[in-house]
Short mmCIF file of C-alpha atoms in Angstrom, two decimals:
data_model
loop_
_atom_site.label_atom_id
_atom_site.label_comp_id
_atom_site.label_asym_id
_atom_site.label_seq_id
_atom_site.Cartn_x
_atom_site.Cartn_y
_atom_site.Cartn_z
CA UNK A 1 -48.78 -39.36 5.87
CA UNK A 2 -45.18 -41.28 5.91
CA UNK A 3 -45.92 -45.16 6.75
CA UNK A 4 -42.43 -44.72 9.14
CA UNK A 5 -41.94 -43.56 12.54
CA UNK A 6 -38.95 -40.78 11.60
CA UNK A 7 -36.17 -41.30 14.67
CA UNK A 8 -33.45 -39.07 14.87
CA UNK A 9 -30.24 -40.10 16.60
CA UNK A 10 -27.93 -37.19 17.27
CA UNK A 11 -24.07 -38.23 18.11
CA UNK A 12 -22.26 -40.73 16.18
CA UNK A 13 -20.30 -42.00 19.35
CA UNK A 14 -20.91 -45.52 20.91
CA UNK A 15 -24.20 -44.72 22.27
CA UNK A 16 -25.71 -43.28 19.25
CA UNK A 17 -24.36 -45.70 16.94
CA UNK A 18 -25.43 -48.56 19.24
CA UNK A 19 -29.13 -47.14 19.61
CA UNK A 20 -29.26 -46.48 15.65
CA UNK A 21 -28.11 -50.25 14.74
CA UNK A 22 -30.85 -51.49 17.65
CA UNK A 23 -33.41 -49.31 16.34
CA UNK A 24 -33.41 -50.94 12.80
CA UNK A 25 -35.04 -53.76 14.51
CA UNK A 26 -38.07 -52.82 12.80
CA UNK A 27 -38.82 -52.15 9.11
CA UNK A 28 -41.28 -49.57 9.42
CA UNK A 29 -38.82 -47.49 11.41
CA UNK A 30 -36.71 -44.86 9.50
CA UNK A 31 -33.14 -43.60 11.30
CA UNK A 32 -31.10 -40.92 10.78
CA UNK A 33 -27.66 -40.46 12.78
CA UNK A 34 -26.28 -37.12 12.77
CA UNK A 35 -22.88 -36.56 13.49
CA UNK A 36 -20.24 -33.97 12.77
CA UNK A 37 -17.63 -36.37 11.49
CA UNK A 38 -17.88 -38.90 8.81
CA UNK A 39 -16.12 -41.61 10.63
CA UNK A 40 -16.36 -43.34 14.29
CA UNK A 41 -13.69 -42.09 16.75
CA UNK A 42 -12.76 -44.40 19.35
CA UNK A 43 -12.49 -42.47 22.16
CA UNK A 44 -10.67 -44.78 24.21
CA UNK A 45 -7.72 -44.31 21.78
CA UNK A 46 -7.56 -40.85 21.83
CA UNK A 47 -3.88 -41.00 24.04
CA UNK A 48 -2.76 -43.30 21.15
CA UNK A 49 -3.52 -40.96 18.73
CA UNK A 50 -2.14 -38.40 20.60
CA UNK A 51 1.13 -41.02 21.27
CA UNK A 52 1.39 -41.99 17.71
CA UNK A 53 0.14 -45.71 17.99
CA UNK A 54 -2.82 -45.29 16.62
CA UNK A 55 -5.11 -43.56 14.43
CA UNK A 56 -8.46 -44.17 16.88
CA UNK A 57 -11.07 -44.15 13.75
CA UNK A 58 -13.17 -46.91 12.16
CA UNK A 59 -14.89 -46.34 8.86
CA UNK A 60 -19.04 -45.82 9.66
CA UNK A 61 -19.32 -48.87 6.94
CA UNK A 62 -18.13 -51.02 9.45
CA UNK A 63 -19.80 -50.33 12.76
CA UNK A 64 -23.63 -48.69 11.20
CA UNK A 65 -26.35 -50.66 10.11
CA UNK A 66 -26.96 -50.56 6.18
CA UNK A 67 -30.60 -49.33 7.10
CA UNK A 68 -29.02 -46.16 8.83
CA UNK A 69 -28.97 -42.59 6.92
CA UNK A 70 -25.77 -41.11 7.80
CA UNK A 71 -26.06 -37.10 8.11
CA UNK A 72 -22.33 -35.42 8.04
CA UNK A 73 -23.57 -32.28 10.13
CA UNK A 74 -24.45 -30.24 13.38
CA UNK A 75 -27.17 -29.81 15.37
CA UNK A 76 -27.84 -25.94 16.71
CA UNK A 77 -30.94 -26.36 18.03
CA UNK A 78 -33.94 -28.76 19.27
CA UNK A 79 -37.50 -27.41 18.42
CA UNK A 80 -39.13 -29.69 20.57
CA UNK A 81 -42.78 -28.65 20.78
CA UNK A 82 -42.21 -28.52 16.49
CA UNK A 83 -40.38 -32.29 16.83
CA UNK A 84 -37.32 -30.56 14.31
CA UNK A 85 -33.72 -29.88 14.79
CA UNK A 86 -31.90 -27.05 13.17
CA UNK A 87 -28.59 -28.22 11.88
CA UNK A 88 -25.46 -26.00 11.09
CA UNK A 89 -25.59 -25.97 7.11
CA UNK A 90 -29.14 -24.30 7.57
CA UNK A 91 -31.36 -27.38 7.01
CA UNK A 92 -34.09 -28.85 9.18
CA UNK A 93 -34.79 -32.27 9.94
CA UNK A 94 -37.76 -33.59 11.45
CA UNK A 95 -38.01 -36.64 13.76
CA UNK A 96 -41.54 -38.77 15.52
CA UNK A 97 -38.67 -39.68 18.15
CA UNK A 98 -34.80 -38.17 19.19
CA UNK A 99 -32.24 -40.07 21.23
CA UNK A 100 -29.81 -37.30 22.45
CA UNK A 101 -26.64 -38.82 22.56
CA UNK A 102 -24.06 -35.75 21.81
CA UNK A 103 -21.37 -37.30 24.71
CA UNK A 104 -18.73 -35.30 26.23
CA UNK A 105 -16.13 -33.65 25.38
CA UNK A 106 -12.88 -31.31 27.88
CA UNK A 107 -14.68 -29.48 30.50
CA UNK A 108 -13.55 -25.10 29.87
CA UNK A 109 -10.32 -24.94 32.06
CA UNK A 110 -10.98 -22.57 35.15
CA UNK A 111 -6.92 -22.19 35.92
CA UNK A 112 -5.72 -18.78 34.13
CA UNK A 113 -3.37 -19.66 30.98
CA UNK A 114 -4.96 -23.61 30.37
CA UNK A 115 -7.07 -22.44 27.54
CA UNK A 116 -4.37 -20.11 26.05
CA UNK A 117 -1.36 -22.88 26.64
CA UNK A 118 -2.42 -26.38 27.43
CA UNK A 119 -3.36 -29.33 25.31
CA UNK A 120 -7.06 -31.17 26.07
CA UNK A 121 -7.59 -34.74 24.86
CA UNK A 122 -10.78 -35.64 25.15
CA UNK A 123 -11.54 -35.15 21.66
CA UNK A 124 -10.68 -36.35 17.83
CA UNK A 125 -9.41 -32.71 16.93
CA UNK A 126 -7.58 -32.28 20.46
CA UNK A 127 -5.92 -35.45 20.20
CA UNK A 128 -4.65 -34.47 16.54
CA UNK A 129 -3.59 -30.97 17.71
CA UNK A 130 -1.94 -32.31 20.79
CA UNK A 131 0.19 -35.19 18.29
CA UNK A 132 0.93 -31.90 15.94
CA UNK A 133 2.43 -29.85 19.19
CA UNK A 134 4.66 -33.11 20.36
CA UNK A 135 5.60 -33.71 16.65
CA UNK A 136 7.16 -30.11 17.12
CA UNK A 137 9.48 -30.83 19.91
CA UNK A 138 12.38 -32.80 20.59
CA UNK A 139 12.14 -36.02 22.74
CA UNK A 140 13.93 -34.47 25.66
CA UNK A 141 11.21 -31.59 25.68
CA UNK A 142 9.33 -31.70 29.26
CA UNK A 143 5.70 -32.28 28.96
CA UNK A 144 3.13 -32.09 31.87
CA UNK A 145 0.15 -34.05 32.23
CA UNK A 146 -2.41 -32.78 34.45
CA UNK A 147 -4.67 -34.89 36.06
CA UNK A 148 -4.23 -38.10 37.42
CA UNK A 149 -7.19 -39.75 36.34
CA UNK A 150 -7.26 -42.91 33.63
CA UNK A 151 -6.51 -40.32 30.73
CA UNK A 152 -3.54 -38.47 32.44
CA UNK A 153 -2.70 -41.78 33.63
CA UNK A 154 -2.41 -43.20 30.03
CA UNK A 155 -1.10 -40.73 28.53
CA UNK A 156 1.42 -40.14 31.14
CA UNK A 157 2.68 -44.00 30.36
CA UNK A 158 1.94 -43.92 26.25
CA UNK A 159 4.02 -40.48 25.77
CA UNK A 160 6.90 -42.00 28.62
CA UNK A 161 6.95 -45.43 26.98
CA UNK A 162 7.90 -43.54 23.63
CA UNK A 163 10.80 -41.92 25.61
CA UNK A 164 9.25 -38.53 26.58
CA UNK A 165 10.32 -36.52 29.89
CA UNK A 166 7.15 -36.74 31.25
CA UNK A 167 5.49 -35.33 34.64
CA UNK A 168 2.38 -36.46 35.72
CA UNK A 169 0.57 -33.62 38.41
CA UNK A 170 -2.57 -35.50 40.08
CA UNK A 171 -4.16 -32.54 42.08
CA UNK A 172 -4.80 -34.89 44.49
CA UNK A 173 -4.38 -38.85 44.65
CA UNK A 174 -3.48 -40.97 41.42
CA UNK A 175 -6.19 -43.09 39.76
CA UNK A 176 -8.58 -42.14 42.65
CA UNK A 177 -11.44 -44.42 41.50
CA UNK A 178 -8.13 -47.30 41.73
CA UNK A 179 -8.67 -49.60 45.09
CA UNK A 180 -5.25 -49.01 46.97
CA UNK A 181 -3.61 -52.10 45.42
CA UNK A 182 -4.58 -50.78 42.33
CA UNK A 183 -3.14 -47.66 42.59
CA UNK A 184 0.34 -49.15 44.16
CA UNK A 185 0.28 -51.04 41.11
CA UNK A 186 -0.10 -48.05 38.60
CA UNK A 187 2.76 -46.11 40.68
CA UNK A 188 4.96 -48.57 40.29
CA UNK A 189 4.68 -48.94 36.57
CA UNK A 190 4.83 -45.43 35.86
CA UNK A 191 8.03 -45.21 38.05
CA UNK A 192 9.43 -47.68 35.64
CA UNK A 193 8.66 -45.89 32.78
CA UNK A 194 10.20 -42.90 34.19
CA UNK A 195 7.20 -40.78 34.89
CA UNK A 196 7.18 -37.97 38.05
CA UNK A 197 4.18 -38.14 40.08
CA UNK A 198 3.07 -35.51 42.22
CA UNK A 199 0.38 -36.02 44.20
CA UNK A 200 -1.13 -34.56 47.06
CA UNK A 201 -3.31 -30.96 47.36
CA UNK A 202 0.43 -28.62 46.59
CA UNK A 203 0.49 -30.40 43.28
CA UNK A 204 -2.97 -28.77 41.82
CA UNK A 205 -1.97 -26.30 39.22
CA UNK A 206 -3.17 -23.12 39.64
CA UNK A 207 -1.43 -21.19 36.34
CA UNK A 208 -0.17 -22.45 32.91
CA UNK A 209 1.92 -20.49 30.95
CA UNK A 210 3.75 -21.11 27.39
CA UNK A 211 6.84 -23.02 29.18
CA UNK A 212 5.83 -23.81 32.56
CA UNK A 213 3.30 -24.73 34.86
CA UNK A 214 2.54 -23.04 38.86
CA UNK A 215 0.98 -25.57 41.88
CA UNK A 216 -0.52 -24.38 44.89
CA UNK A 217 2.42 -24.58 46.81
CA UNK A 218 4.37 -21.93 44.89
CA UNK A 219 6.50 -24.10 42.64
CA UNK A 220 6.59 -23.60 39.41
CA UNK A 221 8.01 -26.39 36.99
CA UNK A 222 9.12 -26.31 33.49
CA UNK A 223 6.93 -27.57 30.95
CA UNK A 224 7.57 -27.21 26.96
CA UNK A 225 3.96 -29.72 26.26
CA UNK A 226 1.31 -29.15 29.29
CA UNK A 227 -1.55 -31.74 28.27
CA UNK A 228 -4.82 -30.93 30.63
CA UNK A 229 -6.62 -34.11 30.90
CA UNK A 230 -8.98 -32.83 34.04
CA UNK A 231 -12.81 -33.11 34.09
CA UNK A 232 -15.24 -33.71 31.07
CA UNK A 233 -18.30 -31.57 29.50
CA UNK A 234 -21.14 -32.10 28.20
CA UNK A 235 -21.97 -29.96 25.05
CA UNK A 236 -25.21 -27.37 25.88
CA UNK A 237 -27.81 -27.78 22.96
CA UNK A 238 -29.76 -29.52 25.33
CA UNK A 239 -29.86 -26.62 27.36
CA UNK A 240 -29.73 -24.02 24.47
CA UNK A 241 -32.46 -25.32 23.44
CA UNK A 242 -34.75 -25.42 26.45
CA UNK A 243 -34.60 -28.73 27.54
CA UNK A 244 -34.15 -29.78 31.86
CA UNK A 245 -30.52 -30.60 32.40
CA UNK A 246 -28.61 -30.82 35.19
CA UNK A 247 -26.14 -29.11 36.80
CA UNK A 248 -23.24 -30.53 34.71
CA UNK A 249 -25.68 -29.97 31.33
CA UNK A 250 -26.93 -33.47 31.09
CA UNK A 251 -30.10 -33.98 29.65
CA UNK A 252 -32.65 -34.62 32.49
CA UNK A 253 -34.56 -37.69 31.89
CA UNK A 254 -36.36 -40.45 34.15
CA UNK A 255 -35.02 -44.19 34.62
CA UNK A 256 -36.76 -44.90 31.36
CA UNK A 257 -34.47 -42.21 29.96
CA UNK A 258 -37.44 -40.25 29.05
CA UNK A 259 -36.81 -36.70 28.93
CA UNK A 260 -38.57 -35.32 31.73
CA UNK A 261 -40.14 -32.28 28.92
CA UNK A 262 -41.14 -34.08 26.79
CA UNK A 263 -41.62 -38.28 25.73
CA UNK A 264 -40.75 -38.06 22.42
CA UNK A 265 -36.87 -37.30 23.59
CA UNK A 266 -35.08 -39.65 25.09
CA UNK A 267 -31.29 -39.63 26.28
CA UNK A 268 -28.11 -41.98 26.47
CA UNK A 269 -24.57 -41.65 27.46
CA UNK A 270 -22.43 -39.30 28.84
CA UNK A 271 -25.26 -36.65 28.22
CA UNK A 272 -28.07 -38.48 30.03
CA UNK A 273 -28.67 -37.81 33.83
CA UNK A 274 -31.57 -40.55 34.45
CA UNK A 275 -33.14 -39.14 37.52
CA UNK A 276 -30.18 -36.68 38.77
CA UNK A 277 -28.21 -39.69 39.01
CA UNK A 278 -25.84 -40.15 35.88
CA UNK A 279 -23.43 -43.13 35.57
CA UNK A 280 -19.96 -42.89 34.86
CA UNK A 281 -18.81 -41.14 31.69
CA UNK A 282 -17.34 -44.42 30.30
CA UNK A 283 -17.89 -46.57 27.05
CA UNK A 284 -18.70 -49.43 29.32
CA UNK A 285 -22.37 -47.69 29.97
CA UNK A 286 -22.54 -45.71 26.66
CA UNK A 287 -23.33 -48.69 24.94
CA UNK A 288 -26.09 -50.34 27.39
CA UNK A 289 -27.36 -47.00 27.44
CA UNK A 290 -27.92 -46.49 23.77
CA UNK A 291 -29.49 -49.83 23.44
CA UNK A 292 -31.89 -49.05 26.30
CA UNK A 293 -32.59 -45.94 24.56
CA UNK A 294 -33.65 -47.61 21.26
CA UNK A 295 -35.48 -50.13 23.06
CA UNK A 296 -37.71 -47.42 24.71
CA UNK A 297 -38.35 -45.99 21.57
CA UNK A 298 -39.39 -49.14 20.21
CA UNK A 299 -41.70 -49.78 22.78
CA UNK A 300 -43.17 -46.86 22.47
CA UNK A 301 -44.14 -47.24 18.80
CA UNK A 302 -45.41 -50.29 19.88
CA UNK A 303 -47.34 -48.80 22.58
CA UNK A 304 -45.52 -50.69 25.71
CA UNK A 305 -44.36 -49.47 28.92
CA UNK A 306 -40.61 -49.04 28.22
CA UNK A 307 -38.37 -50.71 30.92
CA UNK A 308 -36.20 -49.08 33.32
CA UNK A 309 -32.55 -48.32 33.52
CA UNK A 310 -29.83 -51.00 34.96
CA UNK A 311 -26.58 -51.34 33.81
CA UNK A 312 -24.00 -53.43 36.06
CA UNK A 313 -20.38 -52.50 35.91
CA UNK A 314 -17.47 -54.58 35.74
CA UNK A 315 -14.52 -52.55 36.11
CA UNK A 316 -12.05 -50.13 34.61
CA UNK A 317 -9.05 -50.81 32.84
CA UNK A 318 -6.37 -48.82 31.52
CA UNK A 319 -3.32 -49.07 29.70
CA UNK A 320 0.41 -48.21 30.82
CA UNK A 321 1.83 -47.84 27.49
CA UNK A 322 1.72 -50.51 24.49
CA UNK A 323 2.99 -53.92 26.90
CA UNK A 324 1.56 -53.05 30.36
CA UNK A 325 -1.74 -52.41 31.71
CA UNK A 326 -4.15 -52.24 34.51
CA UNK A 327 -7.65 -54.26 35.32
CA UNK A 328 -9.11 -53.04 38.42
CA UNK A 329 -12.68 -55.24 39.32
CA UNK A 330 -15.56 -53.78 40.56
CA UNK A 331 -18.77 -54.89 41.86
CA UNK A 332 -21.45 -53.99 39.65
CA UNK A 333 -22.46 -50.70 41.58
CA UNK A 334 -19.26 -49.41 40.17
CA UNK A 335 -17.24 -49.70 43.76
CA UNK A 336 -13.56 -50.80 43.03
CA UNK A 337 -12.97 -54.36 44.43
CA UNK A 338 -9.47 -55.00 46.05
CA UNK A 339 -8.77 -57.35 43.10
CA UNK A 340 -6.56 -56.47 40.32
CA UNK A 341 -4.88 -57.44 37.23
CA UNK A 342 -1.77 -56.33 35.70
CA UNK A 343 1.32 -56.90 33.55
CA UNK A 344 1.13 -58.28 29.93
CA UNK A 345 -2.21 -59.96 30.57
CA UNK A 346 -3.79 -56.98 31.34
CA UNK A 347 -2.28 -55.03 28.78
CA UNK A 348 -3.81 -57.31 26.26
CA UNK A 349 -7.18 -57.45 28.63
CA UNK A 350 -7.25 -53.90 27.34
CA UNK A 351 -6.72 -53.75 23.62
CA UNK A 352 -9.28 -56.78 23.48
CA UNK A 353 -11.57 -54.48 25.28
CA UNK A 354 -11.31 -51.85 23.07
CA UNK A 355 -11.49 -54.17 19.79
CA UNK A 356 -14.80 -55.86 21.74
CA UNK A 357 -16.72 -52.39 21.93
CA UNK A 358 -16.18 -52.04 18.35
CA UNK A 359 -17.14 -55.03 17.39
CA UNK A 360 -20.21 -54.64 19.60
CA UNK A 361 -21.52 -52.48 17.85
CA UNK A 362 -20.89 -54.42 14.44
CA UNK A 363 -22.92 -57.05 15.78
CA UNK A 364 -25.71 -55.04 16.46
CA UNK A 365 -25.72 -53.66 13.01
CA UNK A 366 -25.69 -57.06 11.40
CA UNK A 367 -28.07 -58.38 13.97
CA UNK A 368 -30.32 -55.27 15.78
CA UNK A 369 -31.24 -56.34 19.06
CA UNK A 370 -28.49 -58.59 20.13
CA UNK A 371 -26.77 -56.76 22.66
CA UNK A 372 -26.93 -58.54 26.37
CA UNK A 373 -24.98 -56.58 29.38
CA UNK A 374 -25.07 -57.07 33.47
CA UNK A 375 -27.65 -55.75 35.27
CA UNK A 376 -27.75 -54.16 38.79
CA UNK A 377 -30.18 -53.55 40.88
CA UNK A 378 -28.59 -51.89 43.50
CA UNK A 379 -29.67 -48.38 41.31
CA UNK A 380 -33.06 -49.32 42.01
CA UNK A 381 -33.09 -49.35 45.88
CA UNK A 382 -30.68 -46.01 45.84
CA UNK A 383 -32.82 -44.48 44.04
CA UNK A 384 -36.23 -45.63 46.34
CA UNK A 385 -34.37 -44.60 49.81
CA UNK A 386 -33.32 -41.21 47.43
CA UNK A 387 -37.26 -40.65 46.99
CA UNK A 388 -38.25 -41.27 50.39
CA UNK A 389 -35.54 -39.06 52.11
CA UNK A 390 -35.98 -36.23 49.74
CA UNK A 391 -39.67 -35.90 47.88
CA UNK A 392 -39.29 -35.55 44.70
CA UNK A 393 -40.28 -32.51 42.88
CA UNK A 394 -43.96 -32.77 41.01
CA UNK A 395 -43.23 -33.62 37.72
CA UNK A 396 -39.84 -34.82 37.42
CA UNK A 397 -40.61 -38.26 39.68
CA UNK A 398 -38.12 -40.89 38.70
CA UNK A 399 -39.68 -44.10 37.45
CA UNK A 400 -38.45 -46.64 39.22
#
């Protein structure tokens, strides 16, 4: 019998990376990360891939704990009752404990002609395709973004900043998580840099074709580059495999992040939904996530109650090309303050952000168990007046 407890991590994003450094904690612990790639994609540089200013990976040497067994494949399937997973290149790998943590990725485009003629971004390979299909055309070719959330909304200003004819089509309001200062603010800039909005219920598309896009009002606009940057997915081994998700395909887990089937799985970032109640798809609660993760794993082993979830949020920013950006606060329930920042200082408020995460998880890897992050308990009593409107169903009680 091996002397280690075998823990599998699967996703090599910022919450499976940060739960495999964390989990190294202990020597008697063996970790393997499986991922499809052999290097870290920053996701939150995906538009400046896309752009040109940047190519949004960082070698696994730098960001993964030496302890850490690096596995360069795919997982097809989760034998849970047999504690195995069944990876793409045919081989099995067995694991004491899993952390699901396969993220998100573009959500399947409902609109006829998106899937056949517009760009997603929400992914290494769709940010390098996208860059190939700009490369193609000319500077004065008209590209539409669709979706005027923080990716369209970077994009929009990265791809306009570099002198593209750009359109931006929100489907609704711009930056709608943005306080109203917040959004006057992003408006503004974008104006600057030349970018069309369209907001407002006409502007939704509702057909993309090879040189133009239709909105629900009837008008139909050019468009050479149509770049869909609307709603994210979750990938469905989870489900595939058996597993209690939720609607969206998130593993179903308890505040713990305890997979309601079974305890020996245990969820954390975009694809975790502790108690029906996800957080924001963001890299801002990946990374608490994945350490909480770890930590119940490691109190399991060491036959503790693990703690419960609570992650406080700060904010969102976002940047407006390579010199502008856009801090908008937040109280830690995730509720946009009216404070904002902007300009330069914000602009460089966002590439130290993004520099931060990384280094995050380099810390962690050089010293496993060091990550700190805000707390909220404002989760806690949601979640307690949740229970006592609604009973919950036997068996899948949140712990709280």
């Amino acid at each position: 019998m091996s002397q280690y407890t075998e823990v599998v991590v699967i996703g090599g994003g910022y919450a499976g990376v940060m739960a495999a450094n964390r989990l190294t904690q202990r020597g008697d612990v063996a970790v393997t990360l499986v991922n499809p790639r052999r290097t870290f994609v920053e996701r939150i540089r995906l538009h400046q891939l896309a752009a040109g200013s940047d190519d949004a990976v960082v070698e696994y040497d730098d960001v993964l704990a030496e302890g850490v067994r690096l596995l360069v494949d795919t997982v097809t399937r989760i034998d849970a009752p047999g504690r195995s997973l069944t990876l793409t290149s045919g081989a099995t790998v067995g694991y004491d404990y899993l952390i699901y943590a396969v993220g998100s990725g573009s959500a399947a485009p409902q609109v006829p002609g998106a899937a056949e003629f517009a760009y997603p971004i929400a992914t290494f390979e769709e940010a390098q395709r996208l860059r190939e299909e700009l490369d193609a055309h000319p500077a004065r070719a008209a590209v539409t973004v669709v979706g005027g959330g923080p990716t369209g909304i970077e994009i929009a200003a990265e791809l306009a900043e570099a002198g593209r004819a750009v359109t931006l089509l929100c489907g609704g309001e711009l930056g709608p998580y943005l306080h109203p200062r917040g959004r006057r603010s992003a408006a503004a800039h974008l104006a600057k840099l030349g970018v069309t909005v369209l907001e407002g219920p006409d502007t939704r598309v509702t057909a993309v074709t090879r040189d133009a896009v239709r909105l629900a009002d009837g008008r139909e606009l050019p468009s050479e580059v149509t770049i869909w940057s609307t709603g994210f997915a979750v990938p469905d081994l989870a489900a595939r495999s058996g597993l209690t998700t939720d609607a969206l395909g998130r593993l179903l887990t308890d505040e713990t992040l305890t997979s309601v089937d079974d305890v020996r799985i245990i969820a954390a970032g975009d694809s975790a939904a502790p108690s029906g109640l996800p957080l924001r798809m963001s890299c801002q609660a990946a990374e608490p996530l994945g350490a909480q993760a770890a930590d119940t794993v490691l109190h399991r082993i060491a036959g503790e109650r693990p703690g419960t979830l609570s992650v406080g949020f700060g904010g969102q920013c976002m940047s407006l090309g390579r010199r502008v950006g856009l801090f908008q606060f937040a109280e830690k329930d995730d509720t946009a303050k009216k404070l904002h920042l902007g300009g330069r200082t914000a602009a460089k408020l966002k590439e130290f952000v993004c520099k931060h995460t990384v280094k995050q998880l380099a810390n962690e890897a050089r010293k496993p168990g060091s990550l700190t992050w805000a707390k909220d308990d404002s989760r806690r009593q949601l979640l307690e007046a949740q229970r006592r409107a609604t009973p919950a169903t036997a068996g899948h009680v949140p712990a709280v």
